[in-house]
Structures are given as structure tokens and as C-alpha cells.
């Protein structure tokens, strides 16, 4: 079984036009006139320093919280699977919805009566909210694999602590590095949360790039900052890939959760449910705060000062539908080409190179993509084609990353039987592989749609006034002082959260197979 160049060609062509060329333009401009001026400005060094601090602090805090939680999930207790599923909720929630949730709880008009907006604490809390589930699920899978090596070390006379320090920690280190690295990448280049919650003092590089473009049209400085962001992200990505490779070699998952006596199981369940309730309190606060102004749920549809909710909802749905038409074939072709190329040699250079290339959009920020498009295709500025291409670029890897494990797990006996019976590759795809992939395909499509419905960064750069989506309609109202715009922003956030979560649940049907 060999990689068919015809399968990979459309994806590589799309990546070249939608990512490679725009990114190269950004890099060239960043290395030009803007670099020297940016390097001499201490303000930009401060933005870089804070972005690094934010990424590292979020990574460390999330990992420190996830590790003991993962040990708690080694045991069987009531609601264990439901809590694990709940930990994936942030992945499908739009950034702007989460930001409004934090404002509803700890903003100027928040339920706590404590205004944390414009402080680093609310940003760190939001980072943990988004990334804890990611690191937790990684560690929950890995921890059972420590049992056999630790038992062997204790058999050789090591004390439990010595065995853990000398055997357990080194084996777990790649997993901690991989989870921490991903958290760093997401927070270092985050946009929506720092923009809404951090204010100018705690703006990340991503926010600064947007400000330079929106308010000063300073392309050289913006591209120089984008270059700095790419350099850091590339270094951390290499560390993450190294950790992932070590992870695949070091531990193999073993048995399921351990049983506990009933009283202890219930006590553990109560403690964990309370902990997750505190972590997800912003979502509850968003709902409670929105219900305090029920009239906003009606006025938001007929607003004269802002984009009406109906128009924003229509834009959101049609953009998501158009994006799925493009992302679905690209994501499927990419995953299928990688899988066909792996064959019996999953580690050979060609498919791994293609696999990593296809992941690149996950490592590039939406604001940077929007900036690249404005520089590269100025004649298409204000074109719906650019917006849909940006959406598809940023979302198709989610679909393909969901498909790849399902492709690799397909029963080889069924494929061999179809081949032995003389079925052509197309007939095998249509009659055997496609039916087996449909559940995962729906899960990947659900995650893709949820991501597009809540997209914020690229939309803000590439928008036209008549293209206002639900995310932008919320941000539009946040920019206006007063209780009524804030109440309408809360009402729209509830609508957007229900839409993204509802689409994901209807397509995925709660299987949680994504990722």
C-alpha cells in the first residue's frame, strides 16, 4: 500500500495557497523594515515578555492541577465518565462566550462583586478553564501504564517514593511536557480572552498585532511581532513533537479504573463534582446574569443600534455551512492520504512529513492568517472567498485529526478480505471503509462546525460590516458602555453557546470520540 500523490495533491495545493504563501509574505515583511524599529521599542519587548509569562504560568498551573486530578480518575466512582466528558466542554465553546461568562462572574457587573477584569488572575483562570480537560485526558490515559514499571522497581527494593522519583517521573515527563507544551501554545497565541478580559496592560502579542492593524495600519510592526510569535511557537512545537515521540515509546496504557469501597467512591465523586462546578462557574454565571434581564432576549433581535441577532445568526450559519463544504473534502483527503501512505511502515519519512505539514494550521493564529491574506491577496480583500478559505484552513485539521485514529483502527481483516475478493480501491472505500468511518466523520464535522461557529480572530480581521457573525455581534455590544448593550451581549452569548454546543451534540451524539 503506497501513498497516492493524487490524494495528497489537492491538500498540499490548498496549504500552499492558503497558508504557505501568505505566511511567507508575512515573514518577508517582518524581516524587512519593521524588524529594526520593533526591536528598538521596549514596549513590544514588554508584550513579548508578558505573552511568554502568560503561556508558561498557564502551562505550569494547568499541569499542576491536572496531575492530581488524573490520579483521582484512576479510581472508579459515580459519574466518572460524565466528568471526563464534561472536561471536553470548553473545546466546543466559542472564546467570546467564555469571556462573557468570566465577565458575568468576576467582571465590573459580575455576580461575585469582585472585579478581576484587567488582572492576570482572570486570564490564568480562563486558561485553566480551557486547557485543564486537554491535559487531564492525556494523563488519565497514561497513568495506568506506570503500574508495571513501578511494581518492578519496588520488587528490586526501592521505596515507593524512590521508585516514583527514579522511574515514575522520568516515564511521565514526556506526557507532562506534551500537555504543558500544548497549553503554552494555546495561551501564548490566544486572542479573544486577553482582548476582552486583559485590557491593554495584559495584551498578548496576538492582541497587539490586531491593534496595530486595526488602529494604526502598521503592517511592518505587526508582521515583525508575528515573526517573533512564530519563532517562539515553532520552538515549542518542536519540543511538543519530541515529547509526543518519546511518549509513544515510553508508556503503554493498561487496565481500566480501580474499584473503591462505596463510601470512598462517593466522597471522591462529591469532591470532584464540586471542583468542576467551581471551575465551570463562569458558565453558570453567564446564564444567571443573562436571565436577570429577560427583555434582552427579545430586544436583541430588533436592535437599531447594533447588528440584529437574526442577521448575525444567518451569517454564522451560512458561513459555517460553506466552510464545511470545503473543509470536509480537504480534511478527509488529508487523513486518507496519510493513512494510505503509512501502510505497514507508520514511521517512514513520507507520511510523517505529510502528517506534520497538515497540522501546521493548528499552530498558526487566526489573526496571523487574516494578516497574511490581507498582505497576499489585497485584490480579494472583502471577498467571502478569503473568509471561507481562512475558516476551512483553521478547521479542517480538527476533522482530519479525528479521522486518523479511526482509519488506523479499521480492522485489517475486513480490508484484506475485500482485497482478496477482488474489490478495487474505490469499491473498498465506498463499500467497506466509508461505512466504518461515518460515526467518526460526524464527530469531526461536529467539532469543525463548532469551531467555525465561534471563530473570532480571523473574522475580526477579514470582516465586512454586513458579515457580522454572532461572535462579532457580541463584541460590537461590548464596545458600547451601558447596561443594555451588556445585557444583550450576555443574551447573544447564551444563544451562541447553545448553538455551538447543540450542533456538536446533535452530530457527535455524546460519543466524545473527537480527538
Tab-separated table of C-alpha atoms in Angstrom:
chain	number	residue	atom	x	y	z
A	1	UNK	CA	0.000	0.000	0.000
A	2	UNK	CA	1.665	3.240	-1.119
A	3	UNK	CA	0.790	6.895	-0.713
A	4	UNK	CA	-1.097	8.103	-3.730
A	5	UNK	CA	0.206	11.536	-4.792
A	6	UNK	CA	-3.200	12.275	-6.274
A	7	UNK	CA	-4.786	12.112	-2.818
A	8	UNK	CA	-2.299	14.485	-1.214
A	9	UNK	CA	-2.012	16.928	-4.114
A	10	UNK	CA	-5.251	18.943	-3.535
A	11	UNK	CA	-4.432	19.333	0.157
A	12	UNK	CA	-0.870	20.449	-0.479
A	13	UNK	CA	-2.071	22.906	-3.123
A	14	UNK	CA	-4.624	24.333	-0.716
A	15	UNK	CA	-1.979	24.608	2.040
A	16	UNK	CA	0.428	26.349	-0.325
A	17	UNK	CA	-2.130	28.976	-1.351
A	18	UNK	CA	-3.990	29.368	1.944
A	19	UNK	CA	-1.072	29.103	4.373
A	20	UNK	CA	2.383	28.808	2.830
A	21	UNK	CA	2.341	31.812	0.522
A	22	UNK	CA	0.580	34.219	2.952
A	23	UNK	CA	2.902	33.107	5.759
A	24	UNK	CA	5.963	33.676	3.576
A	25	UNK	CA	4.767	37.211	2.785
A	26	UNK	CA	4.363	37.914	6.490
A	27	UNK	CA	7.849	36.573	7.241
A	28	UNK	CA	9.491	38.589	4.471
A	29	UNK	CA	7.814	41.799	5.552
A	30	UNK	CA	8.585	41.043	9.198
A	31	UNK	CA	12.287	40.637	8.384
A	32	UNK	CA	12.280	43.902	6.459
A	33	UNK	CA	11.594	47.447	7.519
A	34	UNK	CA	9.527	46.595	10.595
A	35	UNK	CA	12.034	44.416	12.405
A	36	UNK	CA	14.590	47.048	13.395
A	37	UNK	CA	12.022	49.521	14.668
A	38	UNK	CA	10.197	46.832	16.597
A	39	UNK	CA	13.386	45.526	18.210
A	40	UNK	CA	14.268	49.044	19.403
A	41	UNK	CA	10.897	49.582	21.051
A	42	UNK	CA	10.816	48.418	24.700
A	43	UNK	CA	7.012	48.391	24.647
A	44	UNK	CA	6.993	45.478	22.178
A	45	UNK	CA	9.572	43.619	24.275
A	46	UNK	CA	7.120	44.004	27.164
A	47	UNK	CA	4.324	42.462	25.083
A	48	UNK	CA	6.579	39.533	24.199
A	49	UNK	CA	7.642	39.146	27.832
A	50	UNK	CA	4.050	39.101	29.094
A	51	UNK	CA	2.973	36.629	26.387
A	52	UNK	CA	5.784	34.288	27.473
A	53	UNK	CA	4.901	34.712	31.167
A	54	UNK	CA	1.232	34.067	30.444
A	55	UNK	CA	1.988	30.955	28.422
A	56	UNK	CA	4.420	29.496	30.966
A	57	UNK	CA	2.287	30.314	34.019
A	58	UNK	CA	-0.826	28.847	32.399
A	59	UNK	CA	1.079	25.749	31.372
A	60	UNK	CA	2.550	25.212	34.841
A	61	UNK	CA	-0.725	25.877	36.677
A	62	UNK	CA	-2.769	23.636	34.380
A	63	UNK	CA	-0.283	20.776	34.651
A	64	UNK	CA	-0.070	21.052	38.443
A	65	UNK	CA	-3.868	20.846	38.698
A	66	UNK	CA	-4.269	18.113	36.093
A	67	UNK	CA	-1.754	15.671	37.627
A	68	UNK	CA	-3.532	15.064	40.974
A	69	UNK	CA	-6.886	15.102	39.179
A	70	UNK	CA	-5.632	12.396	36.823
A	71	UNK	CA	-4.602	10.266	39.833
A	72	UNK	CA	-8.142	10.693	41.229
A	73	UNK	CA	-9.542	9.477	37.903
A	74	UNK	CA	-7.577	6.240	38.268
A	75	UNK	CA	-10.415	5.092	40.527
A	76	UNK	CA	-13.975	4.154	39.647
A	77	UNK	CA	-16.593	6.448	41.207
A	78	UNK	CA	-20.152	7.556	40.363
A	79	UNK	CA	-20.219	9.951	37.419
A	80	UNK	CA	-16.581	9.322	36.397
A	81	UNK	CA	-17.312	9.029	32.669
A	82	UNK	CA	-19.690	12.005	32.749
A	83	UNK	CA	-16.999	14.175	34.331
A	84	UNK	CA	-14.448	13.094	31.741
A	85	UNK	CA	-16.927	14.038	29.009
A	86	UNK	CA	-17.617	17.330	30.771
A	87	UNK	CA	-13.917	18.144	30.663
A	88	UNK	CA	-14.189	18.424	26.851
A	89	UNK	CA	-16.933	21.086	27.018
A	90	UNK	CA	-14.524	24.071	26.692
A	91	UNK	CA	-13.260	22.753	23.337
A	92	UNK	CA	-16.613	23.440	21.679
A	93	UNK	CA	-17.370	26.753	23.382
A	94	UNK	CA	-16.591	29.963	21.492
A	95	UNK	CA	-13.925	32.109	23.117
A	96	UNK	CA	-16.179	35.147	23.286
A	97	UNK	CA	-18.833	33.132	25.172
A	98	UNK	CA	-16.304	32.032	27.771
A	99	UNK	CA	-15.037	35.605	28.105
A	100	UNK	CA	-18.604	36.828	28.741
A	101	UNK	CA	-19.016	34.066	31.328
A	102	UNK	CA	-15.990	35.337	33.234
A	103	UNK	CA	-17.261	38.912	32.996
A	104	UNK	CA	-20.655	37.769	34.322
A	105	UNK	CA	-18.942	36.189	37.307
A	106	UNK	CA	-15.946	38.400	38.058
A	107	UNK	CA	-16.315	41.478	35.859
A	108	UNK	CA	-17.405	45.037	36.719
A	109	UNK	CA	-21.044	43.916	36.885
A	110	UNK	CA	-20.240	40.361	37.979
A	111	UNK	CA	-22.137	38.212	40.449
A	112	UNK	CA	-19.130	37.917	42.765
A	113	UNK	CA	-18.966	41.671	43.296
A	114	UNK	CA	-15.218	41.400	42.717
A	115	UNK	CA	-13.882	42.964	39.531
A	116	UNK	CA	-10.982	40.899	38.186
A	117	UNK	CA	-11.135	42.315	34.654
A	118	UNK	CA	-7.781	43.757	33.671
A	119	UNK	CA	-5.861	41.482	36.068
A	120	UNK	CA	-3.696	38.457	35.262
A	121	UNK	CA	-5.703	36.279	37.660
A	122	UNK	CA	-8.805	36.156	35.498
A	123	UNK	CA	-6.657	35.303	32.464
A	124	UNK	CA	-4.970	32.427	34.298
A	125	UNK	CA	-8.348	31.133	35.492
A	126	UNK	CA	-9.657	31.259	31.931
A	127	UNK	CA	-6.544	29.450	30.654
A	128	UNK	CA	-7.080	26.640	33.177
A	129	UNK	CA	-10.759	26.515	32.213
A	130	UNK	CA	-9.856	25.938	28.577
A	131	UNK	CA	-6.877	23.612	28.917
A	132	UNK	CA	-7.389	21.508	32.044
A	133	UNK	CA	-9.506	18.932	30.221
A	134	UNK	CA	-6.884	18.618	27.477
A	135	UNK	CA	-4.043	17.759	29.889
A	136	UNK	CA	-6.289	15.716	32.176
A	137	UNK	CA	-7.453	13.367	29.429
A	138	UNK	CA	-3.875	12.865	28.267
A	139	UNK	CA	-2.669	11.927	31.754
A	140	UNK	CA	-5.698	9.740	32.551
A	141	UNK	CA	-4.755	7.529	29.609
A	142	UNK	CA	-1.067	7.395	30.574
A	143	UNK	CA	-1.085	6.870	34.346
A	144	UNK	CA	-2.165	3.192	34.320
A	145	UNK	CA	0.923	2.452	32.232
A	146	UNK	CA	3.124	3.358	35.212
A	147	UNK	CA	1.898	0.442	37.293
A	148	UNK	CA	4.143	-2.279	35.883
A	149	UNK	CA	7.443	-0.276	35.893
A	150	UNK	CA	6.767	0.985	39.444
A	151	UNK	CA	5.963	-2.527	40.670
A	152	UNK	CA	9.217	-3.785	39.116
A	153	UNK	CA	11.203	-1.021	40.845
A	154	UNK	CA	9.644	-1.851	44.231
A	155	UNK	CA	10.373	-5.543	43.694
A	156	UNK	CA	14.040	-4.591	43.336
A	157	UNK	CA	13.968	-2.941	46.771
A	158	UNK	CA	13.186	0.718	46.011
A	159	UNK	CA	10.889	2.546	48.423
A	160	UNK	CA	7.599	3.864	46.938
A	161	UNK	CA	8.940	7.455	46.814
A	162	UNK	CA	12.278	6.416	45.353
A	163	UNK	CA	10.544	4.258	42.761
A	164	UNK	CA	8.283	7.135	41.798
A	165	UNK	CA	11.100	9.693	41.592
A	166	UNK	CA	13.550	7.454	39.729
A	167	UNK	CA	11.098	5.554	37.491
A	168	UNK	CA	7.661	7.170	37.510
A	169	UNK	CA	8.614	10.820	36.921
A	170	UNK	CA	11.007	10.104	34.012
A	171	UNK	CA	8.361	7.967	32.327
A	172	UNK	CA	5.665	10.590	32.902
A	173	UNK	CA	7.815	13.558	31.884
A	174	UNK	CA	7.072	13.342	28.124
A	175	UNK	CA	3.338	13.374	28.868
A	176	UNK	CA	3.690	16.393	31.155
A	177	UNK	CA	5.810	18.164	28.544
A	178	UNK	CA	3.320	17.381	25.767
A	179	UNK	CA	0.328	18.628	27.784
A	180	UNK	CA	2.213	21.660	29.066
A	181	UNK	CA	3.521	22.437	25.591
A	182	UNK	CA	0.051	22.414	24.069
A	183	UNK	CA	-1.267	24.628	26.857
A	184	UNK	CA	1.602	27.052	26.280
A	185	UNK	CA	0.925	27.188	22.544
A	186	UNK	CA	-2.771	27.894	23.042
A	187	UNK	CA	-2.297	30.584	25.680
A	188	UNK	CA	0.818	32.241	24.242
A	189	UNK	CA	-1.036	32.933	20.984
A	190	UNK	CA	-4.504	33.441	22.481
A	191	UNK	CA	-6.557	36.370	21.289
A	192	UNK	CA	-10.193	36.532	22.401
A	193	UNK	CA	-9.709	36.093	26.148
A	194	UNK	CA	-6.846	38.626	26.543
A	195	UNK	CA	-8.677	41.086	24.273
A	196	UNK	CA	-11.860	41.046	26.366
A	197	UNK	CA	-10.537	40.224	29.846
A	198	UNK	CA	-6.960	41.509	29.954
A	199	UNK	CA	-7.154	45.070	28.722
A	200	UNK	CA	-4.181	46.888	27.243
A	201	UNK	CA	-1.866	46.102	30.158
A	202	UNK	CA	-2.178	42.348	29.684
A	203	UNK	CA	-2.475	42.231	25.902
A	204	UNK	CA	-0.671	39.314	24.263
A	205	UNK	CA	1.327	39.606	21.046
A	206	UNK	CA	-1.745	38.447	19.168
A	207	UNK	CA	-3.846	41.291	20.586
A	208	UNK	CA	-1.052	43.773	19.854
A	209	UNK	CA	-0.897	42.621	16.227
A	210	UNK	CA	-4.634	43.180	15.902
A	211	UNK	CA	-4.370	46.646	17.489
A	212	UNK	CA	-1.529	47.639	15.151
A	213	UNK	CA	-3.567	46.606	12.124
A	214	UNK	CA	-6.932	47.950	13.211
A	215	UNK	CA	-5.968	51.311	14.672
A	216	UNK	CA	-2.644	52.242	13.007
A	217	UNK	CA	-2.459	50.139	9.838
A	218	UNK	CA	1.133	49.471	10.904
A	219	UNK	CA	1.856	46.429	8.763
A	220	UNK	CA	5.673	46.359	9.251
A	221	UNK	CA	5.463	46.336	13.067
A	222	UNK	CA	2.578	43.859	13.006
A	223	UNK	CA	4.489	41.441	10.788
A	224	UNK	CA	7.634	41.789	12.913
A	225	UNK	CA	5.611	40.833	16.005
A	226	UNK	CA	4.039	37.977	14.057
A	227	UNK	CA	7.548	36.776	13.193
A	228	UNK	CA	8.521	36.783	16.884
A	229	UNK	CA	5.366	34.861	17.729
A	230	UNK	CA	6.032	32.292	15.017
A	231	UNK	CA	9.608	31.784	16.208
A	232	UNK	CA	8.545	31.017	19.770
A	233	UNK	CA	5.656	28.825	18.610
A	234	UNK	CA	7.917	26.854	16.280
A	235	UNK	CA	10.394	26.151	19.093
A	236	UNK	CA	7.694	24.960	21.480
A	237	UNK	CA	6.100	22.889	18.715
A	238	UNK	CA	9.376	21.051	18.150
A	239	UNK	CA	9.545	20.362	21.904
A	240	UNK	CA	5.955	19.097	21.813
A	241	UNK	CA	6.660	16.781	18.870
A	242	UNK	CA	9.761	15.438	20.592
A	243	UNK	CA	7.727	14.788	23.745
A	244	UNK	CA	4.996	13.065	21.721
A	245	UNK	CA	7.515	10.765	20.075
A	246	UNK	CA	9.006	9.886	23.462
A	247	UNK	CA	5.500	9.421	24.835
A	248	UNK	CA	4.637	6.842	22.189
A	249	UNK	CA	7.690	4.817	23.158
A	250	UNK	CA	7.671	5.124	26.936
A	251	UNK	CA	4.261	4.052	28.195
A	252	UNK	CA	1.546	1.707	27.082
A	253	UNK	CA	-1.975	2.101	28.569
A	254	UNK	CA	-3.081	-0.817	30.686
A	255	UNK	CA	-6.096	-1.702	32.783
A	256	UNK	CA	-9.154	0.469	33.462
A	257	UNK	CA	-10.007	2.371	36.683
A	258	UNK	CA	-9.523	0.703	40.054
A	259	UNK	CA	-12.519	-0.100	42.283
A	260	UNK	CA	-13.054	1.765	45.567
A	261	UNK	CA	-15.187	0.989	48.647
A	262	UNK	CA	-18.603	2.615	48.171
A	263	UNK	CA	-18.227	5.388	50.843
A	264	UNK	CA	-14.822	6.427	49.490
A	265	UNK	CA	-16.104	6.345	45.915
A	266	UNK	CA	-18.996	8.663	46.787
A	267	UNK	CA	-16.716	11.002	48.755
A	268	UNK	CA	-14.321	11.206	45.787
A	269	UNK	CA	-17.217	11.815	43.407
A	270	UNK	CA	-18.572	14.631	45.592
A	271	UNK	CA	-15.168	16.332	45.812
A	272	UNK	CA	-14.556	16.129	42.060
A	273	UNK	CA	-18.037	17.302	41.094
A	274	UNK	CA	-17.651	20.293	43.427
A	275	UNK	CA	-14.246	21.069	41.929
A	276	UNK	CA	-15.599	21.003	38.380
A	277	UNK	CA	-18.600	23.106	39.450
A	278	UNK	CA	-16.193	25.781	40.701
A	279	UNK	CA	-14.115	25.596	37.535
A	280	UNK	CA	-17.164	25.937	35.304
A	281	UNK	CA	-18.863	28.569	37.495
A	282	UNK	CA	-18.452	31.237	34.761
A	283	UNK	CA	-20.851	29.324	32.502
A	284	UNK	CA	-23.477	29.169	35.248
A	285	UNK	CA	-22.896	32.858	35.989
A	286	UNK	CA	-23.408	33.686	32.315
A	287	UNK	CA	-26.803	32.005	32.319
A	288	UNK	CA	-27.910	33.537	35.645
A	289	UNK	CA	-26.741	37.011	34.661
A	290	UNK	CA	-28.460	36.788	31.266
A	291	UNK	CA	-31.727	35.706	32.902
A	292	UNK	CA	-31.641	38.805	35.123
A	293	UNK	CA	-32.501	40.836	32.003
A	294	UNK	CA	-35.006	38.637	30.149
A	295	UNK	CA	-36.089	41.526	27.909
A	296	UNK	CA	-32.636	41.425	26.258
A	297	UNK	CA	-33.578	38.076	24.698
A	298	UNK	CA	-36.280	39.900	22.685
A	299	UNK	CA	-34.677	43.318	22.050
A	300	UNK	CA	-31.536	41.705	20.679
A	301	UNK	CA	-33.457	40.532	17.615
A	302	UNK	CA	-34.703	44.037	16.718
A	303	UNK	CA	-31.814	46.263	17.740
A	304	UNK	CA	-31.458	49.566	15.870
A	305	UNK	CA	-28.003	50.423	17.234
A	306	UNK	CA	-26.343	47.062	16.644
A	307	UNK	CA	-26.489	44.165	14.219
A	308	UNK	CA	-29.771	42.325	14.902
A	309	UNK	CA	-29.374	38.795	16.212
A	310	UNK	CA	-31.273	37.306	13.262
A	311	UNK	CA	-28.829	38.743	10.736
A	312	UNK	CA	-25.828	37.645	12.824
A	313	UNK	CA	-27.290	34.160	13.238
A	314	UNK	CA	-27.889	33.828	9.489
A	315	UNK	CA	-24.321	34.915	8.730
A	316	UNK	CA	-22.929	32.467	11.284
A	317	UNK	CA	-24.906	29.529	9.913
A	318	UNK	CA	-24.244	30.179	6.231
A	319	UNK	CA	-20.518	30.733	6.774
A	320	UNK	CA	-20.337	27.523	8.800
A	321	UNK	CA	-22.197	25.594	6.093
A	322	UNK	CA	-19.990	26.934	3.298
A	323	UNK	CA	-16.875	26.162	5.310
A	324	UNK	CA	-17.966	22.584	5.902
A	325	UNK	CA	-18.356	22.090	2.131
A	326	UNK	CA	-14.657	22.971	1.743
A	327	UNK	CA	-13.224	21.561	4.987
A	328	UNK	CA	-14.898	18.165	4.649
A	329	UNK	CA	-13.183	17.015	1.422
A	330	UNK	CA	-9.852	18.595	2.398
A	331	UNK	CA	-9.856	17.028	5.862
A	332	UNK	CA	-10.886	13.623	4.530
A	333	UNK	CA	-8.343	13.636	1.696
A	334	UNK	CA	-5.549	14.682	4.030
A	335	UNK	CA	-6.313	11.971	6.610
A	336	UNK	CA	-6.835	9.332	3.914
A	337	UNK	CA	-3.592	10.227	2.135
A	338	UNK	CA	-1.603	9.979	5.382
A	339	UNK	CA	-3.197	6.660	6.257
A	340	UNK	CA	-2.734	5.159	2.796
A	341	UNK	CA	0.870	6.305	2.800
A	342	UNK	CA	1.668	4.773	6.175
A	343	UNK	CA	0.803	1.232	5.140
A	344	UNK	CA	2.786	-1.282	7.150
A	345	UNK	CA	5.508	1.324	7.896
A	346	UNK	CA	3.802	4.035	10.001
A	347	UNK	CA	7.099	5.760	10.820
A	348	UNK	CA	8.582	6.184	7.385
A	349	UNK	CA	9.516	9.702	6.329
A	350	UNK	CA	6.961	10.498	3.628
A	351	UNK	CA	3.679	10.134	5.511
A	352	UNK	CA	5.111	11.609	8.734
A	353	UNK	CA	6.232	14.654	6.783
A	354	UNK	CA	2.752	14.937	5.289
A	355	UNK	CA	1.165	14.356	8.692
A	356	UNK	CA	3.145	17.216	10.273
A	357	UNK	CA	2.525	19.520	7.316
A	358	UNK	CA	-1.211	19.051	7.644
A	359	UNK	CA	-1.040	20.036	11.322
A	360	UNK	CA	0.524	23.422	10.604
A	361	UNK	CA	-2.772	25.367	10.580
A	362	UNK	CA	-3.288	24.339	14.215
A	363	UNK	CA	-0.080	26.165	15.117
A	364	UNK	CA	-0.822	29.428	13.326
A	365	UNK	CA	-3.051	32.007	14.958
A	366	UNK	CA	-6.257	33.187	13.231
A	367	UNK	CA	-5.123	36.821	13.405
A	368	UNK	CA	-1.876	35.903	11.638
A	369	UNK	CA	-3.841	34.082	8.931
A	370	UNK	CA	-6.033	37.151	8.425
A	371	UNK	CA	-2.953	39.388	8.280
A	372	UNK	CA	-1.339	37.110	5.698
A	373	UNK	CA	-4.432	37.189	3.495
A	374	UNK	CA	-4.607	40.990	3.567
A	375	UNK	CA	-0.954	41.187	2.501
A	376	UNK	CA	-1.070	38.453	-0.126
A	377	UNK	CA	-4.461	38.871	-1.742
A	378	UNK	CA	-5.315	42.588	-1.486
A	379	UNK	CA	-7.407	42.359	-4.645
A	380	UNK	CA	-9.642	39.851	-2.834
A	381	UNK	CA	-9.957	41.968	0.311
A	382	UNK	CA	-13.592	41.991	1.355
A	383	UNK	CA	-14.219	38.790	-0.564
A	384	UNK	CA	-16.206	35.976	1.000
A	385	UNK	CA	-13.760	33.539	-0.594
A	386	UNK	CA	-10.957	34.704	1.723
A	387	UNK	CA	-13.105	34.368	4.820
A	388	UNK	CA	-14.293	30.855	3.948
A	389	UNK	CA	-10.749	29.813	2.995
A	390	UNK	CA	-9.492	31.055	6.379
A	391	UNK	CA	-12.260	29.183	8.196
A	392	UNK	CA	-11.539	25.981	6.254
A	393	UNK	CA	-7.791	26.280	6.856
A	394	UNK	CA	-8.238	26.698	10.595
A	395	UNK	CA	-10.839	23.954	10.983
A	396	UNK	CA	-10.008	21.087	8.594
A	397	UNK	CA	-7.182	19.739	10.846
A	398	UNK	CA	-9.791	19.135	13.563
A	399	UNK	CA	-11.711	16.895	11.184
A	400	UNK	CA	-8.651	15.039	9.961
A	401	UNK	CA	-7.170	14.568	13.456
A	402	UNK	CA	-10.452	12.888	14.419
A	403	UNK	CA	-10.412	10.682	11.307
A	404	UNK	CA	-6.822	9.445	11.505
A	405	UNK	CA	-7.224	7.280	14.648
A	406	UNK	CA	-10.379	5.744	13.167
A	407	UNK	CA	-8.587	4.965	9.901
A	408	UNK	CA	-5.677	3.386	11.753
A	409	UNK	CA	-8.067	1.326	13.890
A	410	UNK	CA	-10.058	-0.146	10.992
A	411	UNK	CA	-10.000	-3.963	11.105
A	412	UNK	CA	-7.298	-5.145	8.716
A	413	UNK	CA	-9.105	-8.448	8.248
A	414	UNK	CA	-12.099	-6.712	6.630
A	415	UNK	CA	-9.845	-4.730	4.284
A	416	UNK	CA	-7.814	-7.805	3.367
A	417	UNK	CA	-10.992	-9.798	2.734
A	418	UNK	CA	-12.315	-7.105	0.365
A	419	UNK	CA	-8.971	-7.010	-1.446
A	420	UNK	CA	-8.839	-10.809	-1.736
A	421	UNK	CA	-12.339	-10.831	-3.218
A	422	UNK	CA	-11.125	-8.510	-5.972
A	423	UNK	CA	-12.631	-5.192	-4.838
A	424	UNK	CA	-10.935	-2.183	-6.421
A	425	UNK	CA	-9.581	0.609	-4.124
A	426	UNK	CA	-12.606	2.801	-4.930
A	427	UNK	CA	-15.029	-0.047	-4.261
A	428	UNK	CA	-13.276	-0.840	-0.945
A	429	UNK	CA	-13.542	2.818	0.015
A	430	UNK	CA	-17.229	3.000	-0.833
A	431	UNK	CA	-18.409	-0.393	0.477
A	432	UNK	CA	-16.085	-1.084	3.431
A	433	UNK	CA	-14.135	1.930	4.652
A	434	UNK	CA	-16.739	4.677	4.265
A	435	UNK	CA	-19.437	2.914	6.388
A	436	UNK	CA	-16.876	2.240	9.126
A	437	UNK	CA	-15.774	5.888	9.157
A	438	UNK	CA	-19.181	7.542	9.230
A	439	UNK	CA	-19.543	7.881	13.052
A	440	UNK	CA	-16.080	9.471	13.351
A	441	UNK	CA	-16.726	11.638	10.332
A	442	UNK	CA	-19.816	13.040	12.034
A	443	UNK	CA	-17.774	13.695	15.186
A	444	UNK	CA	-15.093	15.515	13.202
A	445	UNK	CA	-17.703	17.521	11.299
A	446	UNK	CA	-19.314	18.450	14.633
A	447	UNK	CA	-16.044	19.790	16.009
A	448	UNK	CA	-15.340	21.629	12.754
A	449	UNK	CA	-18.741	23.316	12.791
A	450	UNK	CA	-18.466	24.222	16.469
A	451	UNK	CA	-15.057	25.818	15.835
A	452	UNK	CA	-16.298	27.835	12.857
A	453	UNK	CA	-19.488	28.968	14.597
A	454	UNK	CA	-17.418	30.533	17.380
A	455	UNK	CA	-14.464	31.791	15.298
A	456	UNK	CA	-13.422	35.278	16.332
A	457	UNK	CA	-9.846	36.300	15.397
A	458	UNK	CA	-9.806	35.821	11.614
A	459	UNK	CA	-13.380	37.111	11.362
A	460	UNK	CA	-12.400	40.327	13.112
A	461	UNK	CA	-9.569	40.932	10.589
A	462	UNK	CA	-11.382	39.895	7.387
A	463	UNK	CA	-14.898	41.108	8.183
A	464	UNK	CA	-17.208	43.391	6.297
A	465	UNK	CA	-19.975	45.220	8.186
A	466	UNK	CA	-22.676	43.122	6.562
A	467	UNK	CA	-20.847	39.910	7.545
A	468	UNK	CA	-21.240	40.360	11.286
A	469	UNK	CA	-21.486	36.954	12.942
A	470	UNK	CA	-22.781	36.164	16.419
A	471	UNK	CA	-19.253	36.455	17.856
A	472	UNK	CA	-18.783	39.885	16.305
A	473	UNK	CA	-22.277	40.975	17.334
A	474	UNK	CA	-21.330	40.211	20.950
A	475	UNK	CA	-18.048	42.126	20.644
A	476	UNK	CA	-19.917	45.002	18.987
A	477	UNK	CA	-22.122	45.378	22.067
A	478	UNK	CA	-19.201	45.035	24.494
A	479	UNK	CA	-17.607	48.067	22.881
A	480	UNK	CA	-20.512	50.298	23.922
A	481	UNK	CA	-20.883	51.368	27.597
A	482	UNK	CA	-24.167	50.852	29.411
A	483	UNK	CA	-26.254	48.105	30.976
A	484	UNK	CA	-28.442	47.420	27.924
A	485	UNK	CA	-25.620	46.562	25.460
A	486	UNK	CA	-24.029	44.336	28.123
A	487	UNK	CA	-27.346	42.557	28.753
A	488	UNK	CA	-27.765	41.991	25.002
A	489	UNK	CA	-24.181	40.699	24.779
A	490	UNK	CA	-24.986	38.205	27.548
A	491	UNK	CA	-28.179	37.110	25.788
A	492	UNK	CA	-26.309	36.640	22.499
A	493	UNK	CA	-23.603	34.661	24.307
A	494	UNK	CA	-26.226	32.250	25.603
A	495	UNK	CA	-27.602	31.873	22.068
A	496	UNK	CA	-24.130	31.315	20.604
A	497	UNK	CA	-23.118	28.856	23.339
A	498	UNK	CA	-26.312	26.834	22.850
A	499	UNK	CA	-25.839	26.877	19.076
A	500	UNK	CA	-22.213	25.654	19.176
A	501	UNK	CA	-22.893	23.088	21.901
A	502	UNK	CA	-26.151	21.961	20.268
A	503	UNK	CA	-24.594	21.420	16.844
A	504	UNK	CA	-21.733	19.488	18.395
A	505	UNK	CA	-24.030	17.295	20.489
A	506	UNK	CA	-26.502	16.574	17.663
A	507	UNK	CA	-23.768	15.425	15.292
A	508	UNK	CA	-21.482	13.759	17.815
A	509	UNK	CA	-24.412	12.329	19.851
A	510	UNK	CA	-22.327	12.481	23.021
A	511	UNK	CA	-19.862	9.823	21.888
A	512	UNK	CA	-16.929	12.044	22.727
A	513	UNK	CA	-14.806	10.348	20.081
A	514	UNK	CA	-13.314	13.557	18.811
A	515	UNK	CA	-9.620	13.978	19.459
